[in-house]
mmCIF file of C-alpha atoms in Angstrom:
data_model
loop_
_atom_site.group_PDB
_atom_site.id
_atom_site.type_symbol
_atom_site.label_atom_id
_atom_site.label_comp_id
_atom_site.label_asym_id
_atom_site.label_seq_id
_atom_site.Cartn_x
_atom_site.Cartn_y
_atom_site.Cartn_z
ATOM 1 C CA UNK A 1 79.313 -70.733 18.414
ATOM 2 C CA UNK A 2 78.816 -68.229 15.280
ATOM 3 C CA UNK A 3 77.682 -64.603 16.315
ATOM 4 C CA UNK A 4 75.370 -63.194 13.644
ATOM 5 C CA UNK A 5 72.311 -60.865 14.713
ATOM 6 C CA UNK A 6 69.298 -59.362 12.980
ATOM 7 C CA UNK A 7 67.217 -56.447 13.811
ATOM 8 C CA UNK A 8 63.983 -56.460 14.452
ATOM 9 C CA UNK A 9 62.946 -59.575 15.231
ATOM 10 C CA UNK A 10 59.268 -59.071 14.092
ATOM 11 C CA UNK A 11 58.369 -56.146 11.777
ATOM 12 C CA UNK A 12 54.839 -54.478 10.703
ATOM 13 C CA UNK A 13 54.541 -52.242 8.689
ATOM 14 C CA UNK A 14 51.886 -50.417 6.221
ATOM 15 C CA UNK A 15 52.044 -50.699 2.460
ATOM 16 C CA UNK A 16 54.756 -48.298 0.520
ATOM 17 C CA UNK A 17 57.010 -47.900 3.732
ATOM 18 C CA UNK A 18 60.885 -47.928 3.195
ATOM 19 C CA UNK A 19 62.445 -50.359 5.587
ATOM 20 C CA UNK A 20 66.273 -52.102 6.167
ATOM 21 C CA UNK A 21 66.679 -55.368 7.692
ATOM 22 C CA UNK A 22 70.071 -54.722 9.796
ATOM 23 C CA UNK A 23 72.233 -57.969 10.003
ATOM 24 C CA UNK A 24 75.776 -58.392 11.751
ATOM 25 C CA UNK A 25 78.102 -60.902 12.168
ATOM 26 C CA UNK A 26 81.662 -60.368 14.816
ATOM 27 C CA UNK A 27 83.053 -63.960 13.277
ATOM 28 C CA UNK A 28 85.049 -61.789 10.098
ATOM 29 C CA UNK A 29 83.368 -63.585 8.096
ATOM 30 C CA UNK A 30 83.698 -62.831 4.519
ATOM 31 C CA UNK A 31 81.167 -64.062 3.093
ATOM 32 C CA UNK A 32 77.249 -63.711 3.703
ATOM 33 C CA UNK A 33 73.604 -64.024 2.654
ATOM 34 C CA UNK A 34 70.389 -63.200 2.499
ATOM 35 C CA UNK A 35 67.587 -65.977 2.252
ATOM 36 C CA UNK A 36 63.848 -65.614 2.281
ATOM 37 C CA UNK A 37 61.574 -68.450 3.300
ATOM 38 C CA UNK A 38 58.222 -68.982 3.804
ATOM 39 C CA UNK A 39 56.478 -71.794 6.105
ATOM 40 C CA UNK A 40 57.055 -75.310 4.590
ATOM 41 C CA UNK A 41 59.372 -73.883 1.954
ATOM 42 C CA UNK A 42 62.526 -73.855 1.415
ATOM 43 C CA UNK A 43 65.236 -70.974 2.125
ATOM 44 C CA UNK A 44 65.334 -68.894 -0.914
ATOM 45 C CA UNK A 45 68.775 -67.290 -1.578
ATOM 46 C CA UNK A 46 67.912 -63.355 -2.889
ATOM 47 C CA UNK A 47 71.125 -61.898 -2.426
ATOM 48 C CA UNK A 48 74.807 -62.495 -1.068
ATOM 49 C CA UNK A 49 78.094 -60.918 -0.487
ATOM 50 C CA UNK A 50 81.739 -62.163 -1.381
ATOM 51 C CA UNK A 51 83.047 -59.440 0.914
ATOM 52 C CA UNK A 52 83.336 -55.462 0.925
ATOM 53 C CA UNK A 53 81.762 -53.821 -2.211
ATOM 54 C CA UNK A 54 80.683 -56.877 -3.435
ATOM 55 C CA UNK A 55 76.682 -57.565 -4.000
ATOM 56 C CA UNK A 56 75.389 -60.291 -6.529
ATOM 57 C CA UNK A 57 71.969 -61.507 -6.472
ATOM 58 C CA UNK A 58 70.410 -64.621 -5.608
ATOM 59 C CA UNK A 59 68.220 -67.379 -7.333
ATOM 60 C CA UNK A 60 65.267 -65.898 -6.019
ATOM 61 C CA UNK A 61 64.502 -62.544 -7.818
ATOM 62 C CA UNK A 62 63.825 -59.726 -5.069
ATOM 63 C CA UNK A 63 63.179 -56.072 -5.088
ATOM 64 C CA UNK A 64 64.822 -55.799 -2.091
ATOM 65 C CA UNK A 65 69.136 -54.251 -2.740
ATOM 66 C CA UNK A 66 71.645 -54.971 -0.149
ATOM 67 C CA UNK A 67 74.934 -53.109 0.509
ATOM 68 C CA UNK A 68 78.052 -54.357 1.997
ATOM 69 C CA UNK A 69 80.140 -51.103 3.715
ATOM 70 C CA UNK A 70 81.869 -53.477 6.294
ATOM 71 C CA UNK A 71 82.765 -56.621 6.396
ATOM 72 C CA UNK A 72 80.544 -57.481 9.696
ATOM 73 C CA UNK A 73 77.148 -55.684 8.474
ATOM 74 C CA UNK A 74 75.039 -56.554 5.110
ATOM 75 C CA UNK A 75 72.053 -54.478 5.826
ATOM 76 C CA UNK A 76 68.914 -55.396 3.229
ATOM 77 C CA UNK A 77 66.527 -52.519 1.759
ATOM 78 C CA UNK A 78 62.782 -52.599 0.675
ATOM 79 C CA UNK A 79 61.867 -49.046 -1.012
ATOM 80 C CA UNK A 80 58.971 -49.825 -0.967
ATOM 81 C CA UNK A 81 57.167 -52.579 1.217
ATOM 82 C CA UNK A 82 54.344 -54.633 -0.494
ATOM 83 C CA UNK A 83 52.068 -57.623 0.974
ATOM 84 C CA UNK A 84 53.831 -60.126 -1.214
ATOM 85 C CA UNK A 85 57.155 -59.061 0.774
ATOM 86 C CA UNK A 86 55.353 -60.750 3.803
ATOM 87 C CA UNK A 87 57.991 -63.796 4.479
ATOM 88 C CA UNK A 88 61.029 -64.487 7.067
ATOM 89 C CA UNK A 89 64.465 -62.893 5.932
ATOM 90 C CA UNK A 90 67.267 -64.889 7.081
ATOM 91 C CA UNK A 91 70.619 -63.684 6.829
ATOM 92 C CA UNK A 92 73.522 -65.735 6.963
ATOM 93 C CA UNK A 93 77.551 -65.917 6.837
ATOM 94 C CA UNK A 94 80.375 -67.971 6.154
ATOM 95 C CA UNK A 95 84.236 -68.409 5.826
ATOM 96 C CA UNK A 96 86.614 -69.752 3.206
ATOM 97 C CA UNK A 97 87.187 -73.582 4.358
ATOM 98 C CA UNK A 98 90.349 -73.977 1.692
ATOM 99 C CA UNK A 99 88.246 -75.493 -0.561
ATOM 100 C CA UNK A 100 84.799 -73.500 -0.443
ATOM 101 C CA UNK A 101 82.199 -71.946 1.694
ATOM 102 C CA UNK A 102 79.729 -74.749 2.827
ATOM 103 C CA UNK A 103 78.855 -74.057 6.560
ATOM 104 C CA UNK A 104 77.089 -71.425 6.432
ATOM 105 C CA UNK A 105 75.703 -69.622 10.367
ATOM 106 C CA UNK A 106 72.429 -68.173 10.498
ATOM 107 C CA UNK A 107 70.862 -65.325 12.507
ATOM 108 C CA UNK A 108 67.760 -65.417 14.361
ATOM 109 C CA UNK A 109 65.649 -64.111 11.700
ATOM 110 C CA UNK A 110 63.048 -61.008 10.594
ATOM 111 C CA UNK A 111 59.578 -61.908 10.447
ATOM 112 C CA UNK A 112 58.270 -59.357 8.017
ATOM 113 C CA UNK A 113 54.285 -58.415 7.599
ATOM 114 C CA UNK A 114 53.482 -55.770 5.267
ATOM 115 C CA UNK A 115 50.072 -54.847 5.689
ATOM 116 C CA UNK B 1 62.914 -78.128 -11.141
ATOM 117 C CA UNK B 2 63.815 -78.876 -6.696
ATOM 118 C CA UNK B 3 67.205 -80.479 -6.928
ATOM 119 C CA UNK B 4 66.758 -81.618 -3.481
ATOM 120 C CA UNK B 5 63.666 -82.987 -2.209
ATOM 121 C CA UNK B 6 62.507 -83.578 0.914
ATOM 122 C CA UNK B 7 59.187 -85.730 0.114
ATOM 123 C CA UNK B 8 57.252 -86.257 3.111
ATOM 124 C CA UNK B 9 56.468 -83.192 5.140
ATOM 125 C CA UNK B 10 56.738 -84.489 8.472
ATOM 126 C CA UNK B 11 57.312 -87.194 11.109
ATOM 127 C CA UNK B 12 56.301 -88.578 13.905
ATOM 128 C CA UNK B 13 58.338 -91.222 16.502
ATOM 129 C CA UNK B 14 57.766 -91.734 19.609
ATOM 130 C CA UNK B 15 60.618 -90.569 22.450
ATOM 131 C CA UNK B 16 63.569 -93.098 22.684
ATOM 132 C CA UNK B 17 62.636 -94.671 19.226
ATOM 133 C CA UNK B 18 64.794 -93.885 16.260
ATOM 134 C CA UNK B 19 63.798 -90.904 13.551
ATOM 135 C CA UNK B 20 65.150 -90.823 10.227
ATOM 136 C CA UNK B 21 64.472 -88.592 7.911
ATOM 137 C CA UNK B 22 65.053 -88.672 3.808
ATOM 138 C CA UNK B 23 66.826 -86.611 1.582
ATOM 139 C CA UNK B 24 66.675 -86.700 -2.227
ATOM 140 C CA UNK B 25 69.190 -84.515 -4.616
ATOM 141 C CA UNK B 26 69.224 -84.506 -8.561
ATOM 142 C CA UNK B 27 72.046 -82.617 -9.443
ATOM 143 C CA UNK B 28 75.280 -84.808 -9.903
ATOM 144 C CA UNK B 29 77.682 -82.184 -9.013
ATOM 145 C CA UNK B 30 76.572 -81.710 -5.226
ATOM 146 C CA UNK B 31 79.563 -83.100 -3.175
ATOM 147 C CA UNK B 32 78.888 -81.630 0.049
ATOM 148 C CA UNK B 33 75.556 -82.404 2.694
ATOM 149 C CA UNK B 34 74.427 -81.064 4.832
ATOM 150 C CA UNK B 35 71.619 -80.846 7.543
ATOM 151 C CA UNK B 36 69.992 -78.184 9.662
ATOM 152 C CA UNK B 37 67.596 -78.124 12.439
ATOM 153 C CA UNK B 38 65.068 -74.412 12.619
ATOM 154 C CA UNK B 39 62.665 -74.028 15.660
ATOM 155 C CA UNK B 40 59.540 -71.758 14.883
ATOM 156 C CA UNK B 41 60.849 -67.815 14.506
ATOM 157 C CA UNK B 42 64.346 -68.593 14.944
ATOM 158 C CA UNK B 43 67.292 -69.096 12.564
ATOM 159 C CA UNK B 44 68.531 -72.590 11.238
ATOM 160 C CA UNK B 45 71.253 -74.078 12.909
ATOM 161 C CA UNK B 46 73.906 -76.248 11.402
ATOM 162 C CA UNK B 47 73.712 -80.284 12.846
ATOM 163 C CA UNK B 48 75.826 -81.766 10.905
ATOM 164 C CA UNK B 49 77.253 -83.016 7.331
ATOM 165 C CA UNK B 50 79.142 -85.251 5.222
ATOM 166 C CA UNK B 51 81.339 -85.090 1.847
ATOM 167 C CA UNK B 52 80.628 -86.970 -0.986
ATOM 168 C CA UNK B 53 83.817 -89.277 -0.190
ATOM 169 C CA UNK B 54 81.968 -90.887 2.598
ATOM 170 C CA UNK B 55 79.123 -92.807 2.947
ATOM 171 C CA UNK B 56 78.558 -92.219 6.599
ATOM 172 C CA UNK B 57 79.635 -89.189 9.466
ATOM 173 C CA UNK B 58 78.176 -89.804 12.934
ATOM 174 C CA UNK B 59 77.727 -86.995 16.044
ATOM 175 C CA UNK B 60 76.468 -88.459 18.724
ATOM 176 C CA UNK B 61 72.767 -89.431 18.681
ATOM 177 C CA UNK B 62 73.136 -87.721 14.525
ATOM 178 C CA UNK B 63 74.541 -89.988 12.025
ATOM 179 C CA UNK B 64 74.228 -88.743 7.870
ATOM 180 C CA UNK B 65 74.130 -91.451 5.431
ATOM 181 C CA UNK B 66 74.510 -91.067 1.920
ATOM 182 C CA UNK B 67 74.262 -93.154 -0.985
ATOM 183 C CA UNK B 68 75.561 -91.234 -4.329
ATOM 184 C CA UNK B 69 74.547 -93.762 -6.726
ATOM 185 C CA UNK B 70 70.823 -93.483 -5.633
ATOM 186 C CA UNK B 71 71.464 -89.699 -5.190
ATOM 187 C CA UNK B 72 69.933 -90.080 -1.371
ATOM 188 C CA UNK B 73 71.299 -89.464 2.352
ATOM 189 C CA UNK B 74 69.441 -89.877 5.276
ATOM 190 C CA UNK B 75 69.333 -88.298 8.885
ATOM 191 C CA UNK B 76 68.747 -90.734 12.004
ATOM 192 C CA UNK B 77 67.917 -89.205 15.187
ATOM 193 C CA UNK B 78 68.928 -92.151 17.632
ATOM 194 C CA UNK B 79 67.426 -92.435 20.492
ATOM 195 C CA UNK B 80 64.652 -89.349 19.938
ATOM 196 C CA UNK B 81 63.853 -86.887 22.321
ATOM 197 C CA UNK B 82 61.301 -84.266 22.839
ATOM 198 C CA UNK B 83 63.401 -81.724 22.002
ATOM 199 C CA UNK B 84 64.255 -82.641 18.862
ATOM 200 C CA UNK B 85 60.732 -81.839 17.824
ATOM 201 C CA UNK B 86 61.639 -78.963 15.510
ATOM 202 C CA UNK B 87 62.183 -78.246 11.349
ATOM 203 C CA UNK B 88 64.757 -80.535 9.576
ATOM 204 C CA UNK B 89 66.092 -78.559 6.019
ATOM 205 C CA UNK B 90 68.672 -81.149 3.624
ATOM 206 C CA UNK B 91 71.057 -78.983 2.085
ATOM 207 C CA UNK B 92 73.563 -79.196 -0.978
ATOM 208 C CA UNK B 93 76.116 -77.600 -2.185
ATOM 209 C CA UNK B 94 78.640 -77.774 -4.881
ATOM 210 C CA UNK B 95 82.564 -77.099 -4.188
ATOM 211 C CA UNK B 96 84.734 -73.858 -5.440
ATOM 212 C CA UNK B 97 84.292 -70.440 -4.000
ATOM 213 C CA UNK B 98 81.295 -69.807 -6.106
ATOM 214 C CA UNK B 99 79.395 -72.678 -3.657
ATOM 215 C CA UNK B 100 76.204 -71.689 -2.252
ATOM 216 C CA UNK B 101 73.732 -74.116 -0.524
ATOM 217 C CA UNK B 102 70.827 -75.456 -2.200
ATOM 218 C CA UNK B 103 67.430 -76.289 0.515
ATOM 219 C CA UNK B 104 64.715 -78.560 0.318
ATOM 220 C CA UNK B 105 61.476 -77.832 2.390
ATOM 221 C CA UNK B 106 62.601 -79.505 5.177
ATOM 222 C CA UNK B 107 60.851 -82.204 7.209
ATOM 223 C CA UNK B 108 58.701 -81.586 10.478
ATOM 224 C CA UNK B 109 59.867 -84.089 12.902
ATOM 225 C CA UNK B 110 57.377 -84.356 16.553
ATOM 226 C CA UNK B 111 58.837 -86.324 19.365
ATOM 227 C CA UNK B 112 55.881 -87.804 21.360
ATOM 228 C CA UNK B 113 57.316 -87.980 24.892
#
């Protein structure tokens, strides 16, 4: 069973507030993700991680940044929230399989409203 | 351009009866499937896949069938329950350590008890 969490759950917040989207994984994991996704979409990839250090965007362009300190926490950023950042931010991980990285665990998810 | 398409947006079987759901990819170079289940306001979770070297992988009531030449795999949910009610996504992914997992829109599947 993979152990990744996010923090909050459900967020609210007011137009031009700063917020992070805290996500952890305890699996050492190397590699993880951030996905955005929207009801009856698909997940979005906006940003992921090949390990410490290492940030490269998704296919989905974002405002949001992401850092990656540790290996078990890829927090995401939004200077400065907007209404159009209103969507469910997934984050994900995964480990080298020998060949490449296709399983990929999910957390529970942030519902985001910007108001 | 979608490279994998879920067409129809949902489903509806009836409990014991069998669901299958449809998955369409473009891209030639996907070689790995795979399918997740998401309930409302929670995360996707993995169900189960198959490499491009087979044509079939079953898990219990979950068997994935793909067809490469018509660039298609299917889900079938055998016998339905209730619980499976819930968001299907298709995923696909290329292989080498730059792989990342391409969605479709997934399929809403409702089990009528």
């Amino acid at each position: 069973e993979a152990d990744i969490y996010q923090t909050p759950r459900y967020l609210v917040i007011g137009t031009g507030k700063k917020i992070t989207l805290e996500c952890s994984q305890t699996m050492g994991h190397d590699k993880m993700y951030w996905y955005q996704q929207d009801p009856g979409m698909e997940l979005h990839l906006i940003h992921y991680s090949y390990g410490v250090n290492s940030t490269e965007k998704g296919d989905l362009s974002s405002e949001s940044t992401v850092s990656r300190i540790r290996t078990e926490h890829f927090p995401l950023t939004l200077e400065s929230a907007r209404p159009s950042h209103t969507s469910q931010y997934l984050c994900a991980s995964s480990e080298w399989q020998g060949a490449n990285y296709y399983e990929q665990y999910f957390g529970p998810g942030t519902r985001l409203t910007v108001t | 351009d979608q490279q994998v398409k879920q067409n129809s947006p949902s489903l509806s079987v009836q409990e014991g009866r069998i669901s299958i759901l449809n998955c369409d990819y473009t891209n030639s170079m996907f070689d790995y499937f795979l399918w997740y289940k998401k309930y409302p306001a929670e995360g996707p979770t993995f169900l189960i896949s198959i490499s491009s070297i087979k044509d079939k992988n079953e898990d219990g009531r979950f068997t994935v069938f793909l067809n490469k030449s018509a660039k298609h795999l299917s889900l079938h949910i055998v016998p339905s329950q209730p619980g499976d009610s819930a968001v299907y996504f298709c995923a696909a992914s290329e292989s080498g350590a730059n792989s990342k997992l391409t969605f479709g829109k997934g399929i809403t599947l409702s089990v009528r008890p």
